[in-house]
PDB file of C-alpha atoms (C1' of nucleotides) in Angstrom:
ATOM      1  CA  UNK A  29      -0.119  -0.278  -0.027  1.00  0.00           C
ATOM      2  CA  UNK A  30       1.187   3.609  -0.783  1.00  0.00           C
ATOM      3  CA  UNK A  31       2.281   5.675   1.707  1.00  0.00           C
ATOM      4  CA  UNK A  32       0.336   8.240   2.511  1.00  0.00           C
ATOM      5  CA  UNK A  33       1.256  12.555   2.571  1.00  0.00           C
ATOM      6  CA  UNK A  34       1.132  12.551   6.288  1.00  0.00           C
ATOM      7  CA  UNK A  35       4.601  10.096   6.151  1.00  0.00           C
ATOM      8  CA  UNK A  36       6.282  12.535   4.492  1.00  0.00           C
ATOM      9  CA  UNK A  37       5.221  15.475   6.298  1.00  0.00           C
ATOM     10  CA  UNK A  38       7.476  15.096   9.388  1.00  0.00           C
ATOM     11  CA  UNK A  39      11.131  16.289   9.934  1.00  0.00           C
ATOM     12  CA  UNK A  40      13.175  15.031   7.305  1.00  0.00           C
ATOM     13  CA  UNK A  41      15.693  12.582   9.140  1.00  0.00           C
ATOM     14  CA  UNK A  42      13.006  10.755  10.427  1.00  0.00           C
ATOM     15  CA  UNK A  43      11.685  10.046   6.831  1.00  0.00           C
ATOM     16  CA  UNK A  44      15.286   9.347   5.683  1.00  0.00           C
ATOM     17  CA  UNK A  45      15.585   6.822   8.278  1.00  0.00           C
ATOM     18  CA  UNK A  46      12.214   4.932   7.805  1.00  0.00           C
ATOM     19  CA  UNK A  47      11.953   4.809   3.791  1.00  0.00           C
ATOM     20  CA  UNK A  48      14.699   2.568   4.492  1.00  0.00           C
ATOM     21  CA  UNK A  49      13.297  -0.931   3.576  1.00  0.00           C
ATOM     22  CA  UNK A  50       9.836   0.960   1.871  1.00  0.00           C
ATOM     23  CA  UNK A  51       9.501   0.018  -2.258  1.00  0.00           C
ATOM     24  CA  UNK A  52      10.069   2.337  -4.722  1.00  0.00           C
ATOM     25  CA  UNK A  53       7.759   1.471  -7.991  1.00  0.00           C
ATOM     26  CA  UNK A  54       7.440   2.968 -11.485  1.00  0.00           C
ATOM     27  CA  UNK A  55       5.068   2.192 -13.647  1.00  0.00           C
ATOM     28  CA  UNK A  56       5.705   3.386 -17.332  1.00  0.00           C
ATOM     29  CA  UNK A  57       3.564   1.484 -20.032  1.00  0.00           C
ATOM     30  CA  UNK A  58       2.535  -1.019 -17.862  1.00  0.00           C
ATOM     31  CA  UNK A  59       5.760  -1.972 -17.249  1.00  0.00           C
ATOM     32  CA  UNK A  60       6.877  -2.401 -13.506  1.00  0.00           C
ATOM     33  CA  UNK A  61      10.067  -1.434 -12.223  1.00  0.00           C
ATOM     34  CA  UNK A  62      10.093  -1.744  -8.363  1.00  0.00           C
ATOM     35  CA  UNK A  63      13.031  -1.671  -6.033  1.00  0.00           C
ATOM     36  CA  UNK A  64      13.636  -1.683  -1.651  1.00  0.00           C
ATOM     37  CA  UNK A  65      14.992   1.231  -0.443  1.00  0.00           C
ATOM     38  CA  UNK A  66      18.247   0.854   1.020  1.00  0.00           C
ATOM     39  CA  UNK A  67      19.846   3.937   1.195  1.00  0.00           C
ATOM     40  CA  UNK A  68      18.857   7.546   1.539  1.00  0.00           C
ATOM     41  CA  UNK A  69      20.609  10.934   2.048  1.00  0.00           C
ATOM     42  CA  UNK A  70      18.443  14.129   3.870  1.00  0.00           C
ATOM     43  CA  UNK A  71      18.766  17.559   2.661  1.00  0.00           C
ATOM     44  CA  UNK A  72      16.860  20.353   4.527  1.00  0.00           C
ATOM     45  CA  UNK A  73      16.377  23.580   4.327  1.00  0.00           C
ATOM     46  CA  UNK A  74      18.271  26.655   3.349  1.00  0.00           C
ATOM     47  CA  UNK A  75      20.968  27.038   5.734  1.00  0.00           C
ATOM     48  CA  UNK A  76      21.902  23.663   4.596  1.00  0.00           C
ATOM     49  CA  UNK A  77      24.933  24.437   2.050  1.00  0.00           C
ATOM     50  CA  UNK A  78      24.601  21.198   0.089  1.00  0.00           C
ATOM     51  CA  UNK A  79      20.666  21.707  -0.151  1.00  0.00           C
ATOM     52  CA  UNK A  80      19.406  22.851  -3.426  1.00  0.00           C
ATOM     53  CA  UNK A  81      17.548  25.391  -1.538  1.00  0.00           C
ATOM     54  CA  UNK A  82      20.264  27.095  -0.172  1.00  0.00           C
ATOM     55  CA  UNK A  83      20.318  29.898  -2.684  1.00  0.00           C
ATOM     56  CA  UNK A  84      16.731  30.673  -1.778  1.00  0.00           C
ATOM     57  CA  UNK A  85      13.650  29.796  -4.066  1.00  0.00           C
ATOM     58  CA  UNK A  86      14.365  29.170  -8.214  1.00  0.00           C
ATOM     59  CA  UNK A  87      12.590  28.178 -10.907  1.00  0.00           C
ATOM     60  CA  UNK A  88      14.562  24.939 -10.891  1.00  0.00           C
ATOM     61  CA  UNK A  89      14.288  23.715  -6.741  1.00  0.00           C
ATOM     62  CA  UNK A  90      10.507  25.323  -6.640  1.00  0.00           C
ATOM     63  CA  UNK A  91       9.511  21.856  -6.077  1.00  0.00           C
ATOM     64  CA  UNK A  92      11.476  21.340  -2.420  1.00  0.00           C
ATOM     65  CA  UNK A  93       9.032  24.387  -1.742  1.00  0.00           C
ATOM     66  CA  UNK A  94       5.974  22.934  -2.351  1.00  0.00           C
ATOM     67  CA  UNK A  95       3.735  19.982  -0.821  1.00  0.00           C
ATOM     68  CA  UNK A  96       5.329  17.179   0.983  1.00  0.00           C
ATOM     69  CA  UNK A  97       4.691  13.599  -0.568  1.00  0.00           C
ATOM     70  CA  UNK A  98       6.071  14.845  -4.226  1.00  0.00           C
ATOM     71  CA  UNK A  99       9.041  13.797  -6.165  1.00  0.00           C
ATOM     72  CA  UNK A 100      11.463  15.972  -7.150  1.00  0.00           C
ATOM     73  CA  UNK A 101      13.747  15.301  -9.896  1.00  0.00           C
ATOM     74  CA  UNK A 102      16.665  16.996 -11.676  1.00  0.00           C
ATOM     75  CA  UNK A 103      19.501  16.615 -14.016  1.00  0.00           C
ATOM     76  CA  UNK A 104      22.875  16.524 -12.659  1.00  0.00           C
ATOM     77  CA  UNK A 105      26.420  16.352 -14.338  1.00  0.00           C
ATOM     78  CA  UNK A 106      24.637  16.425 -18.064  1.00  0.00           C
ATOM     79  CA  UNK A 107      23.863  12.908 -17.960  1.00  0.00           C
ATOM     80  CA  UNK A 108      21.940  11.803 -14.652  1.00  0.00           C
ATOM     81  CA  UNK A 109      18.348  12.161 -13.326  1.00  0.00           C
ATOM     82  CA  UNK A 110      18.416  11.825  -9.600  1.00  0.00           C
ATOM     83  CA  UNK A 111      14.892  11.339  -7.470  1.00  0.00           C
ATOM     84  CA  UNK A 112      13.988  12.636  -4.108  1.00  0.00           C
ATOM     85  CA  UNK A 113      10.852  12.695  -1.789  1.00  0.00           C
ATOM     86  CA  UNK A 114       9.802  16.119  -0.722  1.00  0.00           C
ATOM     87  CA  UNK A 115       9.208  16.573   3.165  1.00  0.00           C
ATOM     88  CA  UNK A 116       8.518  19.013   5.344  1.00  0.00           C
ATOM     89  CA  UNK A 117       5.597  20.980   4.960  1.00  0.00           C
ATOM     90  CA  UNK A 118       4.792  23.491   2.389  1.00  0.00           C
ATOM     91  CA  UNK A 119       7.174  26.632   2.215  1.00  0.00           C
ATOM     92  CA  UNK A 120       9.866  24.532   4.080  1.00  0.00           C
ATOM     93  CA  UNK A 121      12.306  23.342   1.807  1.00  0.00           C
ATOM     94  CA  UNK A 122      13.456  20.069   2.558  1.00  0.00           C
ATOM     95  CA  UNK A 123      13.863  16.534   0.742  1.00  0.00           C
ATOM     96  CA  UNK A 124      15.254  12.722   0.675  1.00  0.00           C
ATOM     97  CA  UNK A 125      17.537  11.890  -1.759  1.00  0.00           C
ATOM     98  CA  UNK A 126      17.519   8.001  -2.793  1.00  0.00           C
ATOM     99  CA  UNK A 127      20.509   6.612  -3.497  1.00  0.00           C
ATOM    100  CA  UNK A 128      19.877   3.110  -4.040  1.00  0.00           C
ATOM    101  CA  UNK A 129      17.784   0.288  -4.077  1.00  0.00           C
ATOM    102  CA  UNK A 130      17.580  -3.582  -4.168  1.00  0.00           C
ATOM    103  CA  UNK A 131      16.163  -4.520  -7.503  1.00  0.00           C
ATOM    104  CA  UNK A 132      12.511  -6.161  -6.868  1.00  0.00           C
ATOM    105  CA  UNK A 133      10.074  -6.124 -10.192  1.00  0.00           C
ATOM    106  CA  UNK A 134      11.202  -5.657 -13.638  1.00  0.00           C
ATOM    107  CA  UNK A 135      15.085  -7.189 -13.419  1.00  0.00           C
ATOM    108  CA  UNK A 136      15.335  -7.875 -16.682  1.00  0.00           C
ATOM    109  CA  UNK A 137      13.929  -4.176 -17.809  1.00  0.00           C
ATOM    110  CA  UNK A 138      16.404  -2.834 -15.724  1.00  0.00           C
ATOM    111  CA  UNK A 139      19.312  -4.599 -16.958  1.00  0.00           C
ATOM    112  CA  UNK A 140      18.143  -3.488 -20.821  1.00  0.00           C
ATOM    113  CA  UNK A 141      17.810  -0.240 -19.609  1.00  0.00           C
ATOM    114  CA  UNK A 142      21.020  -0.281 -18.101  1.00  0.00           C
ATOM    115  CA  UNK A 143      22.753  -1.513 -21.547  1.00  0.00           C
ATOM    116  CA  UNK A 144      24.297  -4.907 -19.055  1.00  0.00           C
ATOM    117  CA  UNK A 145      24.226  -8.063 -20.058  1.00  0.00           C
ATOM    118  CA  UNK A 146      22.367 -10.222 -17.284  1.00  0.00           C
ATOM    119  CA  UNK A 147      23.995 -13.297 -15.143  1.00  0.00           C
ATOM    120  CA  UNK A 148      21.760 -15.767 -15.925  1.00  0.00           C
ATOM    121  CA  UNK A 149      21.367 -16.437 -12.264  1.00  0.00           C
ATOM    122  CA  UNK A 150      24.867 -16.646 -11.938  1.00  0.00           C
ATOM    123  CA  UNK A 151      27.366 -15.098  -9.733  1.00  0.00           C
ATOM    124  CA  UNK A 152      29.189 -12.220 -11.149  1.00  0.00           C
ATOM    125  CA  UNK A 153      32.075 -14.153 -13.449  1.00  0.00           C
ATOM    126  CA  UNK A 154      32.266 -11.973 -16.605  1.00  0.00           C
ATOM    127  CA  UNK A 155      35.542 -10.957 -18.049  1.00  0.00           C
ATOM    128  CA  UNK A 156      36.559  -6.911 -17.920  1.00  0.00           C
ATOM    129  CA  UNK A 157      34.167  -5.425 -20.952  1.00  0.00           C
ATOM    130  CA  UNK A 158      31.603  -7.947 -20.894  1.00  0.00           C
ATOM    131  CA  UNK A 159      28.980  -5.830 -19.285  1.00  0.00           C
ATOM    132  CA  UNK A 160      27.867  -8.229 -16.667  1.00  0.00           C
ATOM    133  CA  UNK A 161      27.289  -7.583 -13.862  1.00  0.00           C
ATOM    134  CA  UNK A 162      25.424  -9.283 -10.769  1.00  0.00           C
ATOM    135  CA  UNK A 163      21.559  -8.138 -10.618  1.00  0.00           C
ATOM    136  CA  UNK A 164      22.420  -6.582  -6.812  1.00  0.00           C
ATOM    137  CA  UNK A 165      24.214  -3.380  -8.143  1.00  0.00           C
ATOM    138  CA  UNK A 166      21.689  -2.698 -11.189  1.00  0.00           C
ATOM    139  CA  UNK A 167      20.170   0.401  -8.505  1.00  0.00           C
ATOM    140  CA  UNK A 168      23.348   1.059  -6.504  1.00  0.00           C
ATOM    141  CA  UNK A 169      23.806   4.711  -6.622  1.00  0.00           C
ATOM    142  CA  UNK A 170      21.531   7.643  -7.381  1.00  0.00           C
ATOM    143  CA  UNK A 171      21.736   7.807 -11.143  1.00  0.00           C
ATOM    144  CA  UNK A 172      22.030   4.782 -12.080  1.00  0.00           C
ATOM    145  CA  UNK A 173      18.453   3.701 -10.170  1.00  0.00           C
ATOM    146  CA  UNK A 174      17.110   6.630 -12.182  1.00  0.00           C
ATOM    147  CA  UNK A 175      18.379   5.046 -15.223  1.00  0.00           C
ATOM    148  CA  UNK A 176      17.489   1.361 -14.326  1.00  0.00           C
ATOM    149  CA  UNK A 177      13.569   2.677 -13.549  1.00  0.00           C
ATOM    150  CA  UNK A 178      13.570   5.143 -16.244  1.00  0.00           C
ATOM    151  CA  UNK A 179      12.845   8.139 -14.134  1.00  0.00           C
ATOM    152  CA  UNK A 180      13.715  11.898 -15.928  1.00  0.00           C
ATOM    153  CA  UNK A 181      11.891  15.273 -15.503  1.00  0.00           C
ATOM    154  CA  UNK A 182       8.791  13.719 -16.743  1.00  0.00           C
ATOM    155  CA  UNK A 183       8.263  12.519 -12.890  1.00  0.00           C
ATOM    156  CA  UNK A 184       9.337  15.832 -11.440  1.00  0.00           C
ATOM    157  CA  UNK A 185       6.396  16.607  -9.067  1.00  0.00           C
ATOM    158  CA  UNK A 186       5.297  13.611  -9.293  1.00  0.00           C
ATOM    159  CA  UNK A 187       2.554  12.736  -6.182  1.00  0.00           C
ATOM    160  CA  UNK A 188       4.547   9.858  -4.992  1.00  0.00           C
ATOM    161  CA  UNK A 189       1.263   8.839  -3.015  1.00  0.00           C
ATOM    162  CA  UNK A 190      -1.036   8.340  -6.299  1.00  0.00           C
ATOM    163  CA  UNK A 191       1.089   8.446  -9.763  1.00  0.00           C
ATOM    164  CA  UNK A 192       2.859   5.937 -12.013  1.00  0.00           C
ATOM    165  CA  UNK A 193       5.725   6.607  -9.167  1.00  0.00           C
ATOM    166  CA  UNK A 194       4.917   5.667  -5.807  1.00  0.00           C
ATOM    167  CA  UNK A 195       6.706   5.039  -2.171  1.00  0.00           C
ATOM    168  CA  UNK A 196       4.969   1.328  -0.744  1.00  0.00           C
ATOM    169  CA  UNK A 197       5.337  -0.257   2.571  1.00  0.00           C
ATOM    170  CA  UNK A 198       5.132  -3.720   1.622  1.00  0.00           C
ATOM    171  CA  UNK A 199       6.005  -4.641   5.481  1.00  0.00           C
ATOM    172  CA  UNK A 200       9.823  -5.199   4.929  1.00  0.00           C
ATOM    173  CA  UNK A 201      11.977  -5.058   7.746  1.00  0.00           C
ATOM    174  CA  UNK A 202      15.670  -3.648   7.448  1.00  0.00           C
ATOM    175  CA  UNK A 203      18.318  -4.818   8.877  1.00  0.00           C
ATOM    176  CA  UNK A 204      20.781  -2.591  10.871  1.00  0.00           C
ATOM    177  CA  UNK A 205      21.086   1.325  10.344  1.00  0.00           C
ATOM    178  CA  UNK A 206      24.070   3.474   9.680  1.00  0.00           C
ATOM    179  CA  UNK A 207      24.488   6.787   9.629  1.00  0.00           C
ATOM    180  CA  UNK A 208      27.373   8.740   7.635  1.00  0.00           C
ATOM    181  CA  UNK A 209      28.395  11.804   6.017  1.00  0.00           C
ATOM    182  CA  UNK A 210      26.661  12.595   2.663  1.00  0.00           C
ATOM    183  CA  UNK A 211      28.306  11.431  -0.733  1.00  0.00           C
ATOM    184  CA  UNK A 212      29.834  13.545  -3.618  1.00  0.00           C
ATOM    185  CA  UNK A 213      29.159  16.886  -2.042  1.00  0.00           C
ATOM    186  CA  UNK A 214      31.899  19.572  -0.969  1.00  0.00           C
ATOM    187  CA  UNK A 215      30.095  21.544   1.459  1.00  0.00           C
ATOM    188  CA  UNK A 216      27.615  20.221   3.950  1.00  0.00           C
ATOM    189  CA  UNK A 217      29.925  17.245   4.910  1.00  0.00           C
ATOM    190  CA  UNK A 218      30.040  17.400   8.336  1.00  0.00           C
ATOM    191  CA  UNK A 219      26.064  16.258   8.906  1.00  0.00           C
ATOM    192  CA  UNK A 220      25.604  12.515   8.975  1.00  0.00           C
ATOM    193  CA  UNK A 221      22.505  12.634   7.135  1.00  0.00           C
ATOM    194  CA  UNK A 222      23.310   9.153   4.493  1.00  0.00           C
ATOM    195  CA  UNK A 223      21.158   6.255   5.911  1.00  0.00           C
ATOM    196  CA  UNK A 224      21.920   3.213   4.635  1.00  0.00           C
ATOM    197  CA  UNK A 225      21.263  -0.737   5.536  1.00  0.00           C
ATOM    198  CA  UNK A 226      24.431  -1.672   6.948  1.00  0.00           C
ATOM    199  CA  UNK A 227      26.049  -4.406   5.175  1.00  0.00           C
ATOM    200  CA  UNK A 228      23.678  -4.554   1.899  1.00  0.00           C
ATOM    201  CA  UNK A 229      25.196  -5.667  -1.057  1.00  0.00           C
ATOM    202  CA  UNK A 230      22.893  -2.955  -3.073  1.00  0.00           C
ATOM    203  CA  UNK A 231      24.176   0.341  -0.958  1.00  0.00           C
ATOM    204  CA  UNK A 232      26.573   2.470  -3.153  1.00  0.00           C
ATOM    205  CA  UNK A 233      30.182   3.249  -2.647  1.00  0.00           C
ATOM    206  CA  UNK A 234      32.830   1.210  -1.010  1.00  0.00           C
ATOM    207  CA  UNK A 235      31.427   1.835   2.582  1.00  0.00           C
ATOM    208  CA  UNK A 236      28.375  -0.872   3.422  1.00  0.00           C
TER     209      UNK A 236
ATOM    210  C1'  DC B  10      43.968  -2.590  -3.656  1.00  0.00           C
ATOM    211  C1'  DG B  11      43.943   3.410  -4.117  1.00  0.00           C
ATOM    212  C1'  DT B  12      43.192   7.606  -7.190  1.00  0.00           C
ATOM    213  C1'  DT B  13      42.183  10.673 -11.011  1.00  0.00           C
ATOM    214  C1'  DC B  14      39.922  11.744 -14.760  1.00  0.00           C
ATOM    215  C1'  DG B  15      36.406  12.629 -18.766  1.00  0.00           C
ATOM    216  C1'  DA B  16      31.962  12.319 -20.581  1.00  0.00           C
ATOM    217  C1'  DT B  17      28.212  15.410 -20.832  1.00  0.00           C
ATOM    218  C1'  DG B  18      23.533  19.176 -19.865  1.00  0.00           C
ATOM    219  C1'  DC B  19      21.770  22.855 -17.676  1.00  0.00           C
ATOM    220  C1'  DA B  20      20.492  26.446 -13.952  1.00  0.00           C
ATOM    221  C1'  DC B  21      22.624  30.048 -12.138  1.00  0.00           C
ATOM    222  C1'  DT B  22      25.646  34.147 -11.566  1.00  0.00           C
TER     223       DT B  22
ATOM    224  C1'  DG C  15      31.634  31.148 -18.069  1.00  0.00           C
ATOM    225  C1'  DT C  16      31.268  28.203 -13.680  1.00  0.00           C
ATOM    226  C1'  DG C  17      30.123  24.485 -11.028  1.00  0.00           C
ATOM    227  C1'  DC C  18      27.836  20.291 -10.119  1.00  0.00           C
ATOM    228  C1'  DA C  19      23.405  15.556  -4.623  1.00  0.00           C
ATOM    229  C1'  DT C  20      27.783  11.049 -11.137  1.00  0.00           C
ATOM    230  C1'  DC C  21      29.826   6.777 -13.090  1.00  0.00           C
ATOM    231  C1'  DG C  22      33.329   4.120 -14.652  1.00  0.00           C
ATOM    232  C1'  DA C  23      37.290   3.483 -17.042  1.00  0.00           C
ATOM    233  C1'  DA C  24      42.237   4.171 -16.840  1.00  0.00           C
ATOM    234  C1'  DC C  25      46.119   4.436 -14.717  1.00  0.00           C
ATOM    235  C1'  DG C  26      49.245   4.283 -10.466  1.00  0.00           C
ATOM    236  C1'  DT C  27      51.067   1.419  -6.137  1.00  0.00           C
TER     237       DT C  27
END
DNA sequence: CGTTCGATGCACT
DNA sequence: GTGCATCGAACGT
């Protein structure tokens, strides 16, 4: 069942923690892909220098100032889309970046969209250059998961409680959680606002 | 193992 | 013109 808007209308760190174990679902042309959220990051307010709201309201960051429970999608580094869930309340710009998923449904579709070959049920053993990967890393990293799930600017501002892009509670109980500093930013690194499922193979980066 | 660096487009100053 | 909430190949050790 879909998470209600009230789930998102809370302090962002709470939402970042409780999104671990929930399921991100995207349905496009009747094709469904989904994955268990295993890694998130919180971006909180204009006083957070790493948050896109730091410069104040702009055309790009407008969704952050809108109601909670919507998607904030943006294009980064000329080639990646990143997806967030807007939190808190209208006029209070904050969001949770979804950084990694454990693939659940539509794994074949994810392989195709990533341009990778399936490992045919085997463990990762492909030679370099063969583009073989284990399914567990299909959605490791914020740019990888949007590519695997075909999330782009058309999903910006989508209502996560009732649209093609939703987050569901399927009663999955995550393992131990760890907080660390956020990845890939140059300012605001002192805050430990990255939350991940410890030891999960789909978590991005080196430290799992 | 580790680190560096190029690809690539757009919002913002 | 500058700088990204990235990724992965190509190096160095």
